[in-house]
């Protein structure tokens, strides 16, 4: 049954959009859609409350849906290699995040709300166009990997 699926890997499939009914896979813990052509994520992602790892790297995402704020168990979020220009503030409320990879996007500004991610121990913002970083990394006491914040 689909409601018992815990891992779904649809990488390298030339997928352009995710189905809205993705949220029905409530038991998913690992979701990988890397190396596709995805532009947007459906709001139904908010129903994947058991999700632990989400890899959407190397797609064509420009922003994240508000549903991301409901992913309270998410530990790993990989959004590297997309077309994100604005730091996705919706992730600032995912307090469980340990690993956040936003490298290789077009981000110019990082919100000071990144300080909320106190469980973060790996943050990769390399290869962006960051001109302003207003966060105070001293509050991220668990950080042991930080990759190039400013491209000045």
PDB file of N, CA and C in Angstrom, residues 59-113:
ATOM      1  N   UNK A  59      17.515  20.865  -9.757  1.00  0.00           N
ATOM      2  CA  UNK A  59      16.233  21.027 -10.431  1.00  0.00           C
ATOM      3  C   UNK A  59      16.149  22.481 -10.892  1.00  0.00           C
ATOM      4  N   UNK A  60      14.946  22.976 -11.118  1.00  0.00           N
ATOM      5  CA  UNK A  60      14.749  24.359 -11.558  1.00  0.00           C
ATOM      6  C   UNK A  60      13.874  25.137 -10.577  1.00  0.00           C
ATOM      7  N   UNK A  61      13.969  24.789  -9.308  1.00  0.00           N
ATOM      8  CA  UNK A  61      13.156  25.466  -8.292  1.00  0.00           C
ATOM      9  C   UNK A  61      13.570  26.931  -8.157  1.00  0.00           C
ATOM     10  N   UNK A  62      12.583  27.794  -8.015  1.00  0.00           N
ATOM     11  CA  UNK A  62      12.868  29.212  -7.779  1.00  0.00           C
ATOM     12  C   UNK A  62      12.440  29.631  -6.376  1.00  0.00           C
ATOM     13  N   UNK A  63      11.547  28.874  -5.766  1.00  0.00           N
ATOM     14  CA  UNK A  63      11.070  29.179  -4.412  1.00  0.00           C
ATOM     15  C   UNK A  63      10.486  27.911  -3.790  1.00  0.00           C
ATOM     16  N   UNK A  64      10.152  27.988  -2.518  1.00  0.00           N
ATOM     17  CA  UNK A  64       9.548  26.859  -1.808  1.00  0.00           C
ATOM     18  C   UNK A  64       8.126  27.207  -1.411  1.00  0.00           C
ATOM     19  N   UNK A  65       7.257  26.216  -1.395  1.00  0.00           N
ATOM     20  CA  UNK A  65       5.882  26.449  -0.973  1.00  0.00           C
ATOM     21  C   UNK A  65       5.824  26.606   0.544  1.00  0.00           C
ATOM     22  N   UNK A  66       4.771  27.225   1.012  1.00  0.00           N
ATOM     23  CA  UNK A  66       4.613  27.443   2.456  1.00  0.00           C
ATOM     24  C   UNK A  66       4.482  26.138   3.216  1.00  0.00           C
ATOM     25  N   UNK A  67       4.111  25.066   2.527  1.00  0.00           N
ATOM     26  CA  UNK A  67       3.965  23.763   3.167  1.00  0.00           C
ATOM     27  C   UNK A  67       5.232  23.245   3.815  1.00  0.00           C
ATOM     28  N   UNK A  68       6.381  23.763   3.400  1.00  0.00           N
ATOM     29  CA  UNK A  68       7.653  23.323   3.975  1.00  0.00           C
ATOM     30  C   UNK A  68       7.719  23.569   5.472  1.00  0.00           C
ATOM     31  N   UNK A  69       7.047  24.583   5.952  1.00  0.00           N
ATOM     32  CA  UNK A  69       7.115  24.919   7.376  1.00  0.00           C
ATOM     33  C   UNK A  69       6.509  23.827   8.257  1.00  0.00           C
ATOM     34  N   UNK A  70       5.745  22.922   7.670  1.00  0.00           N
ATOM     35  CA  UNK A  70       5.118  21.835   8.431  1.00  0.00           C
ATOM     36  C   UNK A  70       6.009  20.609   8.562  1.00  0.00           C
ATOM     37  N   UNK A  71       7.151  20.607   7.928  1.00  0.00           N
ATOM     38  CA  UNK A  71       8.039  19.431   7.933  1.00  0.00           C
ATOM     39  C   UNK A  71       8.886  19.428   9.204  1.00  0.00           C
ATOM     40  N   UNK A  72       8.244  19.205  10.314  1.00  0.00           N
ATOM     41  CA  UNK A  72       8.862  19.379  11.632  1.00  0.00           C
ATOM     42  C   UNK A  72       9.899  18.316  11.995  1.00  0.00           C
ATOM     43  N   UNK A  73       9.950  17.209  11.263  1.00  0.00           N
ATOM     44  CA  UNK A  73      10.925  16.162  11.553  1.00  0.00           C
ATOM     45  C   UNK A  73      12.080  16.140  10.560  1.00  0.00           C
ATOM     46  N   UNK A  74      12.087  17.085   9.645  1.00  0.00           N
ATOM     47  CA  UNK A  74      13.096  17.087   8.588  1.00  0.00           C
ATOM     48  C   UNK A  74      14.485  17.360   9.149  1.00  0.00           C
ATOM     49  N   UNK A  75      15.427  16.473   8.846  1.00  0.00           N
ATOM     50  CA  UNK A  75      16.809  16.624   9.301  1.00  0.00           C
ATOM     51  C   UNK A  75      17.733  17.102   8.190  1.00  0.00           C
ATOM     52  N   UNK A  76      17.487  16.628   6.971  1.00  0.00           N
ATOM     53  CA  UNK A  76      18.345  16.975   5.845  1.00  0.00           C
ATOM     54  C   UNK A  76      17.515  17.589   4.737  1.00  0.00           C
ATOM     55  N   UNK A  77      17.955  18.770   4.273  1.00  0.00           N
ATOM     56  CA  UNK A  77      17.303  19.441   3.152  1.00  0.00           C
ATOM     57  C   UNK A  77      18.377  19.862   2.167  1.00  0.00           C
ATOM     58  N   UNK A  78      18.349  19.268   0.979  1.00  0.00           N
ATOM     59  CA  UNK A  78      19.317  19.592  -0.059  1.00  0.00           C
ATOM     60  C   UNK A  78      18.592  20.265  -1.212  1.00  0.00           C
ATOM     61  N   UNK A  79      18.862  21.550  -1.385  1.00  0.00           N
ATOM     62  CA  UNK A  79      18.274  22.342  -2.461  1.00  0.00           C
ATOM     63  C   UNK A  79      19.362  22.909  -3.363  1.00  0.00           C
ATOM     64  N   UNK A  80      20.526  22.303  -3.353  1.00  0.00           N
ATOM     65  CA  UNK A  80      21.640  22.816  -4.147  1.00  0.00           C
ATOM     66  C   UNK A  80      21.339  22.686  -5.636  1.00  0.00           C
ATOM     67  N   UNK A  81      21.950  23.574  -6.420  1.00  0.00           N
ATOM     68  CA  UNK A  81      21.833  23.484  -7.862  1.00  0.00           C
ATOM     69  C   UNK A  81      20.469  23.795  -8.415  1.00  0.00           C
ATOM     70  N   UNK A  82      19.777  24.759  -7.815  1.00  0.00           N
ATOM     71  CA  UNK A  82      18.474  25.191  -8.311  1.00  0.00           C
ATOM     72  C   UNK A  82      18.575  26.648  -8.770  1.00  0.00           C
ATOM     73  N   UNK A  83      17.447  27.307  -8.933  1.00  0.00           N
ATOM     74  CA  UNK A  83      17.408  28.697  -9.387  1.00  0.00           C
ATOM     75  C   UNK A  83      16.814  29.606  -8.314  1.00  0.00           C
ATOM     76  N   UNK A  84      17.067  29.267  -7.057  1.00  0.00           N
ATOM     77  CA  UNK A  84      16.512  30.033  -5.939  1.00  0.00           C
ATOM     78  C   UNK A  84      17.258  31.354  -5.807  1.00  0.00           C
ATOM     79  N   UNK A  85      16.519  32.462  -5.866  1.00  0.00           N
ATOM     80  CA  UNK A  85      17.129  33.789  -5.756  1.00  0.00           C
ATOM     81  C   UNK A  85      16.957  34.387  -4.370  1.00  0.00           C
ATOM     82  N   UNK A  86      15.839  34.092  -3.739  1.00  0.00           N
ATOM     83  CA  UNK A  86      15.568  34.631  -2.413  1.00  0.00           C
ATOM     84  C   UNK A  86      15.692  33.507  -1.385  1.00  0.00           C
ATOM     85  N   UNK A  87      16.448  33.781  -0.339  1.00  0.00           N
ATOM     86  CA  UNK A  87      16.585  32.792   0.734  1.00  0.00           C
ATOM     87  C   UNK A  87      15.184  32.356   1.173  1.00  0.00           C
ATOM     88  N   UNK A  88      14.907  31.055   1.162  1.00  0.00           N
ATOM     89  CA  UNK A  88      13.563  30.558   1.499  1.00  0.00           C
ATOM     90  C   UNK A  88      13.288  30.620   3.001  1.00  0.00           C
ATOM     91  N   UNK A  89      12.716  31.712   3.460  1.00  0.00           N
ATOM     92  CA  UNK A  89      12.476  31.918   4.896  1.00  0.00           C
ATOM     93  C   UNK A  89      11.545  30.872   5.488  1.00  0.00           C
ATOM     94  N   UNK A  90      10.802  30.172   4.652  1.00  0.00           N
ATOM     95  CA  UNK A  90       9.896  29.141   5.154  1.00  0.00           C
ATOM     96  C   UNK A  90      10.666  28.040   5.883  1.00  0.00           C
ATOM     97  N   UNK A  91      11.946  27.882   5.588  1.00  0.00           N
ATOM     98  CA  UNK A  91      12.720  26.831   6.278  1.00  0.00           C
ATOM     99  C   UNK A  91      13.185  27.268   7.663  1.00  0.00           C
ATOM    100  N   UNK A  92      13.058  28.546   7.970  1.00  0.00           N
ATOM    101  CA  UNK A  92      13.495  29.039   9.281  1.00  0.00           C
ATOM    102  C   UNK A  92      12.692  28.463  10.436  1.00  0.00           C
ATOM    103  N   UNK A  93      11.562  27.852  10.134  1.00  0.00           N
ATOM    104  CA  UNK A  93      10.752  27.265  11.202  1.00  0.00           C
ATOM    105  C   UNK A  93      10.891  25.744  11.264  1.00  0.00           C
ATOM    106  N   UNK A  94      11.809  25.187  10.473  1.00  0.00           N
ATOM    107  CA  UNK A  94      12.069  23.744  10.539  1.00  0.00           C
ATOM    108  C   UNK A  94      13.217  23.536  11.529  1.00  0.00           C
ATOM    109  N   UNK A  95      12.877  23.589  12.803  1.00  0.00           N
ATOM    110  CA  UNK A  95      13.877  23.587  13.873  1.00  0.00           C
ATOM    111  C   UNK A  95      14.674  22.286  13.951  1.00  0.00           C
ATOM    112  N   UNK A  96      14.154  21.215  13.369  1.00  0.00           N
ATOM    113  CA  UNK A  96      14.835  19.920  13.424  1.00  0.00           C
ATOM    114  C   UNK A  96      15.993  19.813  12.431  1.00  0.00           C
ATOM    115  N   UNK A  97      16.123  20.762  11.500  1.00  0.00           N
ATOM    116  CA  UNK A  97      17.140  20.660  10.454  1.00  0.00           C
ATOM    117  C   UNK A  97      18.545  20.526  11.023  1.00  0.00           C
ATOM    118  N   UNK A  98      19.274  19.514  10.543  1.00  0.00           N
ATOM    119  CA  UNK A  98      20.681  19.331  10.887  1.00  0.00           C
ATOM    120  C   UNK A  98      21.589  19.719   9.725  1.00  0.00           C
ATOM    121  N   UNK A  99      21.146  19.414   8.518  1.00  0.00           N
ATOM    122  CA  UNK A  99      21.954  19.654   7.327  1.00  0.00           C
ATOM    123  C   UNK A  99      21.137  20.458   6.326  1.00  0.00           C
ATOM    124  N   UNK A 100      21.669  21.604   5.932  1.00  0.00           N
ATOM    125  CA  UNK A 100      21.000  22.468   4.958  1.00  0.00           C
ATOM    126  C   UNK A 100      21.998  22.816   3.864  1.00  0.00           C
ATOM    127  N   UNK A 101      21.664  22.420   2.638  1.00  0.00           N
ATOM    128  CA  UNK A 101      22.534  22.707   1.505  1.00  0.00           C
ATOM    129  C   UNK A 101      21.767  23.581   0.511  1.00  0.00           C
ATOM    130  N   UNK A 102      22.186  24.836   0.414  1.00  0.00           N
ATOM    131  CA  UNK A 102      21.607  25.799  -0.525  1.00  0.00           C
ATOM    132  C   UNK A 102      22.656  26.263  -1.527  1.00  0.00           C
ATOM    133  N   UNK A 103      23.707  25.484  -1.706  1.00  0.00           N
ATOM    134  CA  UNK A 103      24.789  25.883  -2.599  1.00  0.00           C
ATOM    135  C   UNK A 103      24.329  25.911  -4.057  1.00  0.00           C
ATOM    136  N   UNK A 104      25.075  26.655  -4.857  1.00  0.00           N
ATOM    137  CA  UNK A 104      24.839  26.706  -6.303  1.00  0.00           C
ATOM    138  C   UNK A 104      23.431  27.158  -6.672  1.00  0.00           C
ATOM    139  N   UNK A 105      22.999  28.238  -6.043  1.00  0.00           N
ATOM    140  CA  UNK A 105      21.752  28.905  -6.387  1.00  0.00           C
ATOM    141  C   UNK A 105      22.102  30.351  -6.741  1.00  0.00           C
ATOM    142  N   UNK A 106      21.139  31.231  -6.664  1.00  0.00           N
ATOM    143  CA  UNK A 106      21.377  32.648  -6.950  1.00  0.00           C
ATOM    144  C   UNK A 106      20.981  33.516  -5.763  1.00  0.00           C
ATOM    145  N   UNK A 107      21.132  32.987  -4.566  1.00  0.00           N
ATOM    146  CA  UNK A 107      20.700  33.684  -3.347  1.00  0.00           C
ATOM    147  C   UNK A 107      21.589  34.896  -3.106  1.00  0.00           C
ATOM    148  N   UNK A 108      20.961  36.041  -2.819  1.00  0.00           N
ATOM    149  CA  UNK A 108      21.698  37.275  -2.578  1.00  0.00           C
ATOM    150  C   UNK A 108      21.636  37.722  -1.121  1.00  0.00           C
ATOM    151  N   UNK A 109      20.596  37.310  -0.413  1.00  0.00           N
ATOM    152  CA  UNK A 109      20.366  37.786   0.948  1.00  0.00           C
ATOM    153  C   UNK A 109      19.959  36.603   1.816  1.00  0.00           C
ATOM    154  N   UNK A 110      20.550  36.493   2.995  1.00  0.00           N
ATOM    155  CA  UNK A 110      20.181  35.437   3.942  1.00  0.00           C
ATOM    156  C   UNK A 110      19.585  36.102   5.175  1.00  0.00           C
ATOM    157  N   UNK A 111      18.395  35.692   5.514  1.00  0.00           N
ATOM    158  CA  UNK A 111      17.647  36.263   6.629  1.00  0.00           C
ATOM    159  C   UNK A 111      18.319  35.979   7.975  1.00  0.00           C
ATOM    160  N   UNK A 112      18.135  36.891   8.928  1.00  0.00           N
ATOM    161  CA  UNK A 112      18.683  36.652  10.260  1.00  0.00           C
ATOM    162  C   UNK A 112      17.902  35.564  10.992  1.00  0.00           C
ATOM    163  N   UNK A 113      16.757  35.157  10.436  1.00  0.00           N
ATOM    164  CA  UNK A 113      15.988  34.075  11.053  1.00  0.00           C
ATOM    165  C   UNK A 113      16.662  32.723  10.908  1.00  0.00           C
TER     166      UNK A 113
END
